Amino acid sequence: MAEAQATKCVVVGAGPVGALSALYAARRGWDVEVYELRGDLRDASTTPLNFTKSINLALSERGINAMRQSGSTQLVDAILSETIPMHGRMIHSQDVNDHFTEESQQYDVHGRYIRAVDRANLNKLLLDEVEALPNVKLHFNHKLTGADFQRQRAWFEQHASKKPQTADGAQAHQAQIDQRAKEIEVDFDVILGCDGAHSSVRFHLMKFVRMNYEQSYIDTLWCEFTIPPAENALSRTASAKGGFATSPNHLHIWPNDDNMFIAIPSVDKTFTCTLFAPTASFEALERSPSNIHSFFHANFPGAADLVGEDELRRQFDQNPHLPLISIKCSPHHFSSTGVILGDAAHAMVPFYGQGMNTGLEDVRVLFQHLDAHPASADGRRVALSTYTAERVPDAHTINDLALANYWEMHAGVRSPLYLLRKKVEEFLSDKVPSTGFATQYSRVSFSNQRYSEVADTVARQGRILVGVMFGSFLLPAVGWAAWWVWRWQRASRTGISATKGAAGVGGVLERIGRAFT
């Protein structure tokens, strides 16, 4: 039986995941209120929570499908029209003659691609769509200070959107100190916590549910850089076109043993770049910033020329050097009244480009469970429980895959064994589709298969490939070696030189060893 009145839904966080959550809820007739700690995210002056530009992200099938399922077809078309296709990775290196090289590695044998999307524009389009609905209210500059998930009450501090305007700076400062934030109380039927890795909703949810929580930092920091458009760049690569300093249709990687530099295209023909390096490397560069140029020249051939020598030092000095956090928790809900989504539930390192896509997919999966049960408190209780049961293993899996993909991006892209497996799986996917083979990357980025199922399927594929290699190569090789041993023993008995026979066996075993190294 339906509830007597519309469900009151409070969404905390107005980023892409929060905005999509509000859109899904509003489409179902719920009364939706969105509360955001920062000012209006459509205002260019609003400072992101991580104090960086973070202007472009990788958008793939899971995120697109989640937005498509919101019922806003024109919204999806508008978003996709302002993205840039990235068909693969462009690996940058240097040959033995010190010439800069580029090697394109396609993402998918079937021609599928991911998209570079401007985060600010994506957020703006989602918020505009949400704000146009009559049953949605947006509240910016509101900080969640408390939540009671049993009494179904939440408290927010309402902060001024602008600093006091006075002629005297000291008076303005004092006015800010004297001004007390106004606290408001809000009732709700359900809270959707979409407020990021340092989620206040999750913090308060922990007081009501026995939540297993794991937070870790990896020994890698990151810093943003920008490659200007070709007309302003001091250098261009061979793949440059369309006003971009290098190929606009690739995710660019300068791989190295323990660090990496990447670049993602933007619609304004710039590239947003990220340096990933161990903490010790950052500390050394912070002590001697003038070494940033030699560091780049030694590790990322050609990248410094694209950014610009002067800009390289300036951007390293001015842009923050930030850690990478990984968060797992379980469960993701309490009773019928609270649930966390996106980074609030599963912050992950960025190496698979799935952070935002996973968060958007959370919304689709959550409302799929809600739609499968009665529109009542009891129905929501069951729905949130089944949502957690499905989503926790998937969230933990993509968290692990994202961390493991760091190796693939900075080392695997140059590994013959990794590239061989990729070619075999792509060949089978393309030429013998009945085998069901596909690469892990294609399953993660170009399908909606559950992450936990992806991991199981890829592991099974790996076992099959090893078995095929063993059956088609190792067993014949062992049989050949056994034949040589038999021949050597027979030759010894008949007086033929044992040394020659032993050398033959040794040569066989040596060749086998080389094949597996």
XYZ file of C-alpha atoms in Angstrom:
517
model
C 0.000 0.000 0.000
C 1.328 3.442 -0.911
C 2.148 5.929 1.799
C -0.539 8.517 2.605
C 1.715 11.361 1.533
C 4.751 11.844 -0.672
C 8.048 10.571 0.665
C 10.177 13.378 2.104
C 13.709 12.885 0.781
C 16.720 14.902 1.937
C 19.772 14.696 -0.313
C 23.034 15.850 1.257
C 25.539 16.890 -1.406
C 24.813 18.548 -4.753
C 27.618 17.083 -6.825
C 26.863 14.812 -9.804
C 25.777 11.873 -7.585
C 23.609 14.054 -5.324
C 22.012 15.846 -8.266
C 21.205 12.568 -10.036
C 19.811 11.131 -6.795
C 17.517 14.134 -6.468
C 16.412 13.719 -10.075
C 15.549 10.030 -9.589
C 13.657 10.771 -6.371
C 11.741 13.701 -7.849
C 10.716 11.646 -10.903
C 9.008 9.260 -8.469
C 6.910 12.018 -6.938
C 8.959 12.426 -3.766
C 9.342 15.804 -2.080
C 13.071 16.459 -2.421
C 15.309 18.907 -0.596
C 18.993 19.127 -1.550
C 21.491 20.556 0.955
C 25.019 21.488 -0.129
C 27.901 22.628 2.086
C 29.354 24.925 -0.583
C 27.800 27.725 -2.555
C 25.975 27.086 -5.810
C 28.209 24.679 -7.709
C 27.204 26.330 -10.971
C 29.064 29.451 -9.858
C 32.640 29.399 -11.186
C 33.854 31.105 -8.005
C 32.757 28.193 -5.790
C 35.851 26.386 -4.498
C 35.836 22.603 -4.953
C 36.208 20.539 -1.802
C 39.688 19.357 -2.814
C 40.784 22.901 -3.755
C 41.684 21.928 -7.322
C 40.127 22.562 -10.693
C 39.305 18.883 -11.386
C 37.586 20.097 -14.515
C 37.438 16.891 -16.508
C 36.506 13.325 -15.754
C 36.187 10.042 -17.638
C 32.562 9.209 -18.352
C 31.791 5.638 -19.426
C 28.824 3.324 -19.951
C 27.808 2.914 -16.306
C 27.499 6.638 -15.718
C 25.783 7.230 -19.054
C 23.316 4.418 -18.440
C 22.485 5.749 -14.977
C 21.683 9.180 -16.402
C 19.745 7.625 -19.265
C 17.568 5.724 -16.780
C 16.657 9.006 -15.026
C 14.023 9.693 -17.659
C 15.764 12.840 -18.925
C 16.717 11.943 -22.495
C 17.441 15.516 -23.532
C 19.701 15.939 -20.511
C 21.833 12.959 -21.531
C 22.044 14.196 -25.117
C 23.111 17.639 -23.902
C 25.818 16.176 -21.691
C 27.165 13.811 -24.351
C 27.252 16.579 -26.951
C 29.874 18.350 -24.857
C 32.204 15.405 -24.298
C 35.342 14.339 -26.145
C 35.703 10.687 -27.256
C 38.859 8.976 -25.980
C 39.391 5.827 -28.046
C 42.424 4.591 -26.183
C 45.624 5.366 -24.346
C 48.505 7.212 -25.953
C 51.747 5.986 -24.420
C 54.536 8.566 -24.542
C 58.187 7.539 -24.381
C 61.609 8.070 -25.944
C 63.543 5.782 -28.287
C 67.256 4.921 -28.283
C 67.918 7.941 -30.496
C 66.234 10.264 -27.971
C 63.269 10.867 -30.278
C 59.897 11.294 -28.572
C 57.521 8.456 -29.408
C 53.762 7.915 -29.192
C 52.033 4.534 -29.191
C 48.252 4.272 -29.377
C 46.615 1.406 -27.468
C 42.928 1.138 -28.291
C 40.572 0.568 -25.382
C 38.290 -1.820 -27.209
C 38.509 -4.107 -30.215
C 34.892 -3.221 -31.060
C 35.623 0.513 -31.255
C 33.906 1.563 -28.031
C 35.357 4.528 -26.165
C 35.142 6.518 -22.972
C 34.424 10.246 -22.892
C 36.210 13.193 -21.341
C 33.577 15.372 -19.674
C 33.813 18.750 -17.986
C 32.810 18.144 -14.370
C 31.479 21.674 -13.839
C 29.327 21.547 -16.959
C 28.018 18.074 -16.082
C 27.089 19.292 -12.602
C 25.444 22.423 -14.004
C 23.262 20.507 -16.452
C 22.162 18.068 -13.749
C 21.346 20.833 -11.257
C 19.469 22.847 -13.895
C 17.367 19.778 -14.683
C 16.665 19.148 -10.994
C 15.890 22.774 -10.157
C 13.277 22.938 -12.928
C 11.158 20.295 -11.164
C 8.405 21.653 -8.902
C 8.996 19.149 -6.088
C 12.708 19.947 -5.591
C 14.306 22.672 -3.467
C 18.013 23.463 -3.534
C 19.766 24.821 -0.447
C 23.387 25.912 -0.747
C 25.769 26.953 2.069
C 24.155 24.476 4.451
C 26.367 22.295 6.646
C 24.979 19.088 8.147
C 25.730 19.188 11.877
C 23.604 16.307 13.137
C 21.187 13.574 12.129
C 18.935 11.257 14.103
C 17.985 8.354 11.873
C 15.450 6.986 14.351
C 13.587 10.233 15.078
C 14.115 11.209 11.419
C 15.465 14.673 12.090
C 18.524 16.447 10.661
C 20.162 19.744 11.604
C 21.967 22.131 9.294
C 23.941 25.326 9.864
C 22.922 27.943 7.348
C 25.913 30.081 6.400
C 25.899 33.398 4.600
C 26.555 33.052 0.909
C 28.736 36.146 0.849
C 31.176 37.741 3.259
C 29.995 40.936 4.997
C 30.708 44.018 2.906
C 32.342 46.827 4.871
C 34.960 49.418 4.028
C 37.293 48.333 6.795
C 38.943 44.885 6.563
C 39.237 44.526 10.342
C 35.532 45.297 10.770
C 34.655 42.742 8.131
C 36.749 40.135 9.919
C 35.101 40.931 13.258
C 31.660 40.808 11.679
C 32.403 37.301 10.431
C 33.469 36.237 13.927
C 30.391 37.764 15.557
C 27.995 36.310 13.035
C 26.509 33.050 14.322
C 25.318 30.480 11.826
C 21.607 29.925 11.900
C 20.697 26.298 12.637
C 17.599 24.749 11.143
C 15.879 21.422 11.819
C 14.628 19.330 8.931
C 12.425 16.258 9.098
C 12.732 13.460 6.559
C 11.575 10.004 5.602
C 14.946 9.119 4.091
C 18.354 10.797 3.760
C 20.577 10.105 0.768
C 24.181 10.855 1.739
C 26.057 11.963 -1.373
C 28.554 14.225 0.382
C 31.887 12.766 -0.591
C 34.783 10.895 0.976
C 34.632 12.865 4.229
C 30.876 12.395 4.459
C 29.004 13.935 7.384
C 26.050 11.640 6.682
C 28.279 8.591 7.025
C 29.750 10.005 10.265
C 26.300 10.330 11.827
C 25.072 7.059 10.313
C 27.823 5.257 12.212
C 26.099 6.185 15.478
C 23.088 4.098 14.511
C 24.533 1.110 12.674
C 27.475 -1.157 13.410
C 29.425 -0.119 10.352
C 32.683 -1.795 9.377
C 34.880 0.995 8.114
C 38.265 0.933 6.416
C 40.180 4.038 5.341
C 43.657 3.976 3.855
C 46.053 6.221 1.992
C 48.507 4.935 -0.590
C 52.071 6.198 -0.734
C 51.323 8.406 -3.712
C 50.517 12.112 -3.960
C 49.112 13.976 -6.929
C 49.294 17.463 -8.400
C 47.450 19.043 -11.326
C 49.027 20.683 -14.370
C 47.592 22.140 -17.572
C 48.720 21.797 -21.182
C 47.546 24.880 -23.117
C 45.920 24.819 -26.571
C 48.278 24.292 -29.501
C 48.310 27.990 -30.368
C 49.751 28.782 -26.942
C 51.923 25.694 -26.467
C 55.679 25.746 -26.980
C 55.595 22.220 -28.395
C 53.259 19.818 -30.177
C 53.382 16.076 -30.686
C 52.979 14.245 -33.984
C 49.373 13.345 -33.115
C 48.317 16.966 -32.490
C 45.227 18.123 -34.375
C 42.172 20.341 -34.130
C 43.917 23.004 -32.070
C 45.091 20.516 -29.409
C 48.814 20.214 -28.598
C 48.555 16.424 -28.776
C 45.849 13.939 -29.783
C 42.448 14.991 -28.396
C 41.044 11.464 -28.670
C 43.300 9.671 -26.228
C 44.027 9.537 -22.542
C 47.746 10.318 -22.523
C 50.130 8.430 -20.250
C 53.804 8.966 -19.544
C 54.503 5.715 -17.612
C 57.445 5.100 -15.318
C 58.545 2.572 -12.748
C 57.064 4.264 -9.679
C 55.392 7.441 -10.972
C 53.170 8.537 -13.813
C 51.961 11.625 -15.652
C 48.586 11.616 -17.434
C 46.638 14.117 -19.536
C 42.912 14.228 -20.364
C 41.477 16.541 -23.051
C 39.031 19.370 -22.349
C 36.540 21.003 -24.679
C 38.520 24.271 -24.539
C 41.441 22.433 -26.229
C 43.525 22.277 -23.060
C 44.530 19.127 -21.222
C 44.137 18.667 -17.497
C 47.162 16.687 -16.366
C 48.033 14.875 -13.170
C 51.405 13.939 -11.747
C 51.328 10.831 -9.544
C 54.489 10.111 -7.575
C 55.613 8.657 -4.235
C 55.523 10.958 -1.220
C 59.333 10.947 -1.067
C 59.543 12.306 -4.631
C 57.159 15.140 -3.820
C 59.064 15.980 -0.654
C 62.346 16.105 -2.566
C 60.838 18.422 -5.198
C 59.284 20.636 -2.526
C 62.715 21.056 -0.941
C 64.302 21.849 -4.312
C 61.561 23.104 -6.668
C 64.097 23.989 -9.342
C 64.601 20.246 -9.906
C 61.074 19.867 -11.270
C 62.365 20.362 -14.827
C 65.075 17.699 -14.610
C 62.606 15.361 -12.868
C 60.144 15.681 -15.752
C 62.804 15.364 -18.433
C 64.133 12.193 -16.814
C 60.752 10.569 -16.196
C 58.225 11.969 -18.693
C 59.885 12.674 -22.074
C 58.262 15.583 -23.880
C 55.706 16.405 -21.176
C 57.583 19.433 -19.850
C 57.697 20.908 -23.363
C 53.920 20.605 -23.660
C 53.211 22.237 -20.299
C 55.944 24.847 -20.749
C 59.132 25.122 -18.715
C 58.053 28.238 -16.799
C 54.507 26.978 -16.269
C 55.793 23.647 -14.994
C 57.544 25.286 -12.028
C 54.725 27.773 -11.381
C 51.972 25.159 -11.410
C 53.931 22.790 -9.190
C 54.451 25.603 -6.679
C 50.863 26.903 -6.734
C 48.734 23.770 -7.096
C 48.201 21.644 -3.984
C 49.921 18.296 -3.514
C 47.178 15.984 -2.359
C 46.890 12.411 -1.018
C 44.869 9.562 -2.496
C 42.316 8.032 -0.160
C 40.547 4.683 -0.366
C 37.421 3.981 1.704
C 35.397 0.803 2.149
C 32.477 0.431 4.522
C 29.532 -1.844 5.196
C 26.581 -1.610 5.427
C 25.642 1.390 3.294
C 22.309 2.010 5.028
C 20.340 2.135 8.249
C 16.799 0.777 8.451
C 14.492 2.663 6.062
C 15.827 6.134 6.789
C 19.391 6.527 5.570
C 21.722 5.398 2.801
C 25.096 6.597 1.502
C 26.137 6.690 -2.145
C 29.187 7.635 -4.215
C 32.421 8.541 -2.459
C 30.586 8.638 0.866
C 30.271 4.850 0.556
C 33.346 3.891 -1.476
C 35.945 6.551 -2.200
C 38.565 5.064 -4.507
C 41.838 5.985 -6.168
C 41.318 7.416 -9.681
C 43.252 4.890 -11.746
C 40.262 3.178 -13.349
C 38.297 6.367 -14.022
C 35.302 4.748 -12.325
C 34.776 6.930 -9.242
C 32.017 9.119 -10.657
C 30.643 6.319 -12.845
C 30.294 4.028 -9.831
C 28.547 6.775 -7.864
C 26.068 7.431 -10.668
C 25.491 3.693 -11.001
C 24.765 3.576 -7.240
C 21.760 5.813 -7.894
C 20.374 3.582 -10.635
C 20.823 0.419 -8.578
C 19.340 1.998 -5.431
C 16.151 3.094 -7.149
C 15.918 -0.220 -8.955
C 15.654 -1.834 -5.515
C 13.244 0.843 -4.264
C 10.992 0.360 -7.299
C 10.862 -3.387 -6.613
C 9.243 -2.909 -3.196
C 6.148 -1.125 -1.875
C 6.362 2.671 -1.471
C 6.252 2.516 2.309
C 8.648 2.597 5.244
C 8.598 -1.202 5.383
C 9.185 -1.408 1.654
C 12.112 1.015 1.898
C 13.613 -0.986 4.771
C 13.708 -4.115 2.630
C 14.893 -2.202 -0.431
C 17.796 -0.546 1.372
C 18.798 -3.889 2.842
C 18.847 -5.638 -0.537
C 20.651 -2.632 -2.031
C 23.449 -2.935 0.533
C 23.639 -6.701 -0.023
C 24.203 -6.146 -3.747
C 26.263 -2.997 -3.719
C 28.816 -3.591 -0.963
C 30.655 -6.455 -2.745
C 30.589 -4.498 -5.994
C 31.926 -1.343 -4.308
C 34.707 -3.285 -2.602
C 35.624 -4.953 -5.894
C 35.942 -1.765 -7.945
C 37.881 -0.209 -5.069
C 40.415 -3.038 -5.356
C 40.425 -2.949 -9.162
C 41.094 0.791 -9.162
C 44.095 0.314 -6.921
C 45.415 -2.575 -9.023
C 44.978 -0.569 -12.220
C 47.750 1.793 -11.112
C 50.163 -1.005 -12.019
C 48.514 -1.450 -15.406
C 48.708 2.259 -16.226
C 52.333 2.882 -15.270
C 53.825 -0.571 -15.882
C 51.336 -2.940 -17.517
C 51.044 -0.802 -20.647
C 54.699 -1.752 -21.314
C 54.480 -5.391 -20.170
C 54.691 -7.960 -23.026
C 52.756 -10.502 -20.959
C 49.933 -8.035 -20.215
C 49.760 -6.959 -23.864
C 49.767 -10.592 -25.025
C 46.818 -11.488 -22.796
C 44.979 -8.373 -23.994
C 45.516 -9.366 -27.641
C 44.365 -12.937 -27.035
C 41.213 -11.851 -25.208
C 40.424 -9.232 -27.857
C 40.956 -11.766 -30.649
C 38.565 -14.218 -29.010
C 36.015 -11.477 -28.321
C 36.138 -10.305 -31.932
C 36.583 -13.544 -33.889
C 35.019 -16.130 -31.576
C 32.359 -14.203 -29.604
C 30.680 -17.461 -28.575
C 33.541 -17.974 -26.087
C 32.277 -14.989 -24.090
C 35.816 -13.657 -23.709
C 36.372 -9.931 -23.146
C 39.068 -7.881 -21.478
C 38.622 -6.716 -17.909
C 38.785 -3.104 -19.067
C 35.950 -3.554 -21.569
C 33.771 -5.271 -18.954
C 34.362 -2.461 -16.460
C 34.087 0.491 -18.831
C 31.716 -0.649 -21.591
C 29.188 -2.835 -19.805
C 26.864 -2.740 -16.810
C 27.933 -6.156 -15.524
C 28.305 -6.114 -11.742
C 31.871 -5.369 -10.681
C 32.028 -8.492 -8.511
C 30.910 -10.591 -11.482
C 33.530 -8.899 -13.668
C 36.274 -9.925 -11.242
C 35.023 -13.530 -11.093
C 34.669 -13.771 -14.884
C 38.115 -12.314 -15.574
C 39.704 -14.657 -13.036
C 38.002 -17.596 -14.757
C 39.259 -16.390 -18.158
C 42.760 -16.212 -16.734
C 42.585 -19.795 -15.499
C 41.370 -20.937 -18.922
C 44.201 -19.137 -20.702
C 46.780 -20.620 -18.352
C 45.258 -24.049 -18.932
C 45.403 -23.599 -22.698
C 49.025 -22.452 -22.490
C 49.864 -25.451 -20.306
C 48.110 -27.873 -22.608
C 49.385 -26.464 -25.892
C 52.926 -25.549 -24.934
C 54.122 -26.732 -21.547
C 52.967 -30.372 -21.800
C 54.549 -30.895 -25.264
C 57.722 -29.216 -24.018
C 57.849 -31.457 -20.962
C 57.206 -34.475 -23.166
C 60.034 -33.415 -25.452
C 62.342 -33.004 -22.456
C 61.318 -36.458 -21.195
C 62.127 -37.935 -24.606
C 65.607 -36.373 -24.457
C 66.137 -37.809 -20.981
C 65.096 -41.271 -22.240
C 67.408 -40.925 -25.231
C 70.261 -39.783 -23.029
C 69.815 -42.754 -20.695
C 69.642 -45.142 -23.674
C 72.705 -43.557 -25.217
C 74.602 -43.937 -21.933
C 73.846 -47.618 -21.841
C 75.052 -48.040 -25.439
C 78.245 -46.070 -24.868
C 77.275 -42.890 -26.703
C 78.573 -39.666 -25.112
C 76.359 -38.732 -22.180
C 77.589 -35.169 -22.361
C 75.891 -34.610 -25.700
C 72.611 -36.009 -24.455
C 72.730 -33.994 -21.257
C 73.462 -30.843 -23.222
C 70.400 -31.527 -25.318
C 68.173 -31.870 -22.245
C 69.730 -28.778 -20.691
C 69.118 -26.803 -23.852
C 65.468 -27.836 -23.935
C 64.929 -26.889 -20.290
C 66.745 -23.615 -20.838
C 64.473 -22.768 -23.752
C 61.397 -23.624 -21.662
C 62.668 -21.370 -18.911
C 63.207 -18.495 -21.302
C 59.671 -18.882 -22.661
C 58.160 -18.291 -19.225
C 60.336 -15.333 -18.172
